[in-house]
Coordinates of C-alpha atoms and ligand atoms in Angstrom, one line a residue:
X585 CA 58.4 -162.3 -88.3
X586 CA 55.5 -161.3 -90.5
X587 CA 56.3 -158.3 -92.7
X588 CA 53.1 -156.2 -92.7
X589 CA 53.9 -152.5 -93.0
X590 CA 51.7 -149.6 -94.0
X591 CA 48.7 -151.6 -95.4
X592 CA 45.8 -150.5 -97.5
X593 CA 42.6 -152.4 -98.1
X594 CA 41.7 -152.7 -101.8
X595 CA 38.1 -153.6 -102.6
X596 CA 37.8 -154.6 -106.3
X597 CA 34.6 -154.4 -108.3
X598 CA 32.0 -155.0 -105.6
X599 CA 29.4 -153.6 -108.0
X600 CA 25.9 -154.6 -108.8
X601 CA 27.2 -156.0 -112.1
X602 CA 29.5 -158.5 -110.5
X603 CA 27.6 -159.3 -107.3
X604 CA 24.0 -159.5 -108.5
X605 CA 24.1 -158.8 -112.3
X606 CA 24.9 -160.6 -115.5
X607 CA 28.6 -161.2 -114.6
X608 CA 28.1 -162.1 -111.0
X609 CA 30.1 -164.7 -109.2
X610 CA 28.0 -167.5 -107.6
X611 CA 30.0 -166.9 -104.4
X612 CA 29.7 -163.1 -104.5
X613 CA 27.0 -162.8 -101.8
X614 CA 29.2 -165.0 -99.5
X615 CA 32.1 -162.5 -99.4
X616 CA 30.1 -159.4 -98.8
X617 CA 29.9 -160.0 -95.1
X618 CA 33.7 -160.5 -94.8
X619 CA 34.5 -157.4 -96.9
X620 CA 32.1 -155.4 -94.7
X621 CA 34.0 -156.6 -91.6
X622 CA 37.4 -155.8 -93.2
X623 CA 36.2 -152.3 -94.1
X624 CA 35.0 -151.7 -90.5
X625 CA 38.3 -152.9 -89.0
X626 CA 40.3 -150.9 -91.6
X627 CA 38.4 -147.8 -90.5
X628 CA 39.0 -148.4 -86.8
X629 CA 42.7 -149.2 -87.5
X630 CA 43.3 -146.2 -89.7
X631 CA 44.0 -148.4 -92.8
X632 CA 43.0 -146.7 -96.0
X633 CA 40.1 -148.2 -97.9
X634 CA 40.3 -147.9 -101.7
X635 CA 37.5 -149.1 -104.0
X636 CA 38.6 -149.9 -107.5
X637 CA 35.5 -149.7 -109.7
X638 CA 34.9 -150.9 -113.3
X639 CA 33.4 -147.9 -115.2
X640 CA 33.4 -148.6 -118.9
X641 CA 32.9 -146.5 -122.0
X642 CA 30.9 -148.4 -124.7
X643 CA 34.0 -148.6 -126.9
X644 CA 36.3 -150.2 -124.4
X645 CA 38.4 -153.1 -125.8
X646 CA 37.5 -155.4 -122.9
X647 CA 33.8 -155.3 -123.9
X648 CA 34.7 -157.4 -127.0
X649 CA 35.3 -160.3 -124.6
X650 CA 32.6 -159.8 -122.0
X651 CA 29.9 -157.7 -123.7
X652 CA 28.7 -154.4 -122.2
X653 CA 29.1 -154.4 -118.4
X654 CA 29.5 -151.8 -115.7
X655 CA 28.9 -149.0 -118.2
X656 CA 29.7 -145.5 -116.8
X657 CA 26.6 -144.0 -115.2
X658 CA 24.6 -147.2 -115.2
X659 CA 23.0 -148.8 -112.1
X660 CA 25.2 -151.9 -112.7
X661 CA 28.4 -149.8 -112.2
X662 CA 27.4 -148.8 -108.7
X663 CA 29.0 -150.2 -105.6
X664 CA 26.5 -152.4 -103.7
X665 CA 24.7 -150.6 -100.8
X666 CA 26.3 -152.9 -98.1
X667 CA 29.8 -151.6 -99.0
X668 CA 29.0 -148.1 -99.9
X669 CA 32.1 -145.9 -99.3
X670 CA 32.2 -143.3 -96.6
X671 CA 33.7 -139.9 -97.1
X672 CA 37.2 -141.0 -96.0
X673 CA 37.2 -143.9 -98.4
X674 CA 38.8 -143.5 -101.8
X675 CA 37.2 -144.5 -105.1
X676 CA 39.2 -145.0 -108.3
X677 CA 37.5 -145.8 -111.7
X678 CA 39.0 -148.2 -114.2
X679 CA 38.4 -149.3 -117.7
X680 CA 40.3 -152.6 -117.8
X681 CA 41.1 -155.5 -115.5
X682 CA 43.9 -154.0 -113.3
X683 CA 43.2 -151.5 -110.6
X684 CA 46.5 -149.8 -111.5
X685 CA 46.0 -149.2 -115.1
X686 CA 45.3 -145.5 -115.9
X687 CA 43.8 -145.0 -112.4
X688 CA 46.6 -143.2 -110.5
X689 CA 46.5 -145.9 -107.9
X690 CA 50.3 -146.3 -107.7
X691 CA 51.0 -142.6 -107.0
X692 CA 48.1 -142.5 -104.6
X693 CA 49.5 -145.5 -102.6
X694 CA 53.0 -143.9 -102.6
X695 CA 51.5 -140.6 -101.3
X696 CA 49.8 -142.5 -98.5
X697 CA 53.1 -144.4 -97.7
X698 CA 51.5 -147.7 -98.4
X699 CA 53.7 -150.8 -98.7
X700 CA 51.3 -153.7 -98.3
X701 CA 48.1 -154.4 -100.1
X702 CA 45.2 -156.5 -98.9
X703 CA 43.2 -157.6 -101.9
X704 CA 39.5 -158.3 -101.8
X705 CA 36.7 -158.5 -104.3
X706 CA 35.7 -159.9 -107.7
X707 CA 36.8 -161.8 -109.8
X708 CA 39.7 -163.8 -108.3
X709 CA 41.0 -164.8 -111.7
X710 CA 40.5 -161.6 -113.6
X711 CA 40.5 -158.2 -112.0
X712 CA 42.0 -159.4 -108.7
X713 CA 44.7 -161.3 -110.5
X714 CA 45.6 -158.5 -112.8
X715 CA 45.7 -156.0 -109.9
X716 CA 48.0 -158.4 -108.1
X717 CA 50.3 -158.6 -111.1
X718 CA 50.7 -154.8 -111.3
X719 CA 51.1 -154.6 -107.5
X720 CA 54.0 -157.1 -107.8
X721 CA 55.5 -155.1 -110.7
X722 CA 55.3 -151.9 -108.6
X723 CA 56.9 -153.6 -105.6
X724 CA 54.1 -153.9 -103.1
X725 CA 53.7 -156.8 -100.6
X726 CA 50.5 -158.6 -101.5
X727 CA 48.0 -160.4 -99.3
X728 CA 45.0 -161.9 -100.9
X729 CA 42.1 -162.5 -98.5
X730 CA 41.0 -165.8 -99.8
X731 CA 37.5 -165.8 -98.2
X732 CA 36.9 -162.2 -99.4
X733 CA 37.5 -162.9 -103.2
X734 CA 35.3 -164.8 -105.6
X735 CA 35.4 -166.0 -109.2
X736 CA 33.0 -167.5 -111.8
X737 CA 33.8 -171.0 -110.6
X738 CA 35.7 -172.7 -107.7
X739 CA 38.2 -174.0 -110.3
X740 CA 38.9 -170.4 -111.5
X741 CA 39.2 -169.2 -107.9
X742 CA 41.6 -171.9 -106.8
X743 CA 43.7 -171.6 -110.0
X744 CA 44.1 -167.8 -109.5
X745 CA 44.9 -168.0 -105.8
X746 CA 47.6 -170.6 -106.5
X747 CA 49.0 -168.5 -109.4
X748 CA 49.2 -165.4 -107.3
X749 CA 50.9 -167.3 -104.5
X750 CA 53.4 -169.0 -106.8
X751 CA 54.1 -166.1 -109.2
X752 CA 53.7 -162.9 -107.2
X753 CA 54.6 -164.3 -103.8
X754 CA 51.1 -163.3 -102.6
X755 CA 50.2 -164.5 -99.1
X756 CA 46.8 -166.1 -98.9
X757 CA 45.1 -165.3 -95.6
X758 CA 41.6 -165.4 -94.1
X759 CA 39.5 -162.5 -93.1
X760 CA 40.2 -163.1 -89.4
X761 CA 44.0 -163.2 -90.1
X762 CA 43.7 -159.9 -92.1
X763 CA 41.9 -158.3 -89.2
X764 CA 44.6 -159.4 -86.8
X765 CA 47.3 -158.0 -89.1
X766 CA 45.5 -154.7 -89.4
X767 CA 45.3 -154.4 -85.6
X768 CA 49.0 -155.3 -85.3
X769 CA 49.9 -152.7 -87.9
X770 CA 48.7 -149.9 -85.7
X771 CA 51.5 -150.7 -83.3
X772 CA 54.1 -151.4 -85.9
X773 CA 53.3 -148.2 -87.9
X774 CA 53.3 -145.9 -84.9
X775 CA 56.6 -144.0 -84.4
X776 CA 58.3 -145.1 -81.2
X777 CA 58.0 -141.7 -79.5
X778 CA 54.5 -140.8 -80.7
X779 CA 52.2 -140.0 -77.8
Ligands
LIG2294 ZN1 35.3 -154.7 -117.1

């Protein structure tokens, strides 16, 4: 029996910088449609949607590796229009790879009662991978939606998916499978005597 309790949908770095900017993934445009579908289903299933957004200060350590990107207040640091959050969505800003680091994500998830994370976004081998590592460390069940994440290259993408599966026990699923699990979670997470 598949264990899929109290899920949340994490959307990682679907910003102009990484979808259409200097640090874009060649496959970024391909995953926008799937993430849009996942957000729509999350809304209809009552699954929280949390955007994790790179939002750098010019002195951030990570910029020594990648150069200036997704600088706070810049157009590049904005979520793309197609995935623009609605009022009920949650947006947390980060200054390094992991969506958990100094963002308050763990306490937010615990307040929401979340046990399971659906990971989507960019890049599979950097921010998705490091968010998965912290998710594992904090004890969440991890599902990576393999056709809703993208990297700089297919090699990076496949390496990271394999790493997350082998090292963090992440389950690799398709968008369609994620939709079915979210639909099923409505029943599973409803108390037996709820009207
Ligand atoms: Zn960054």
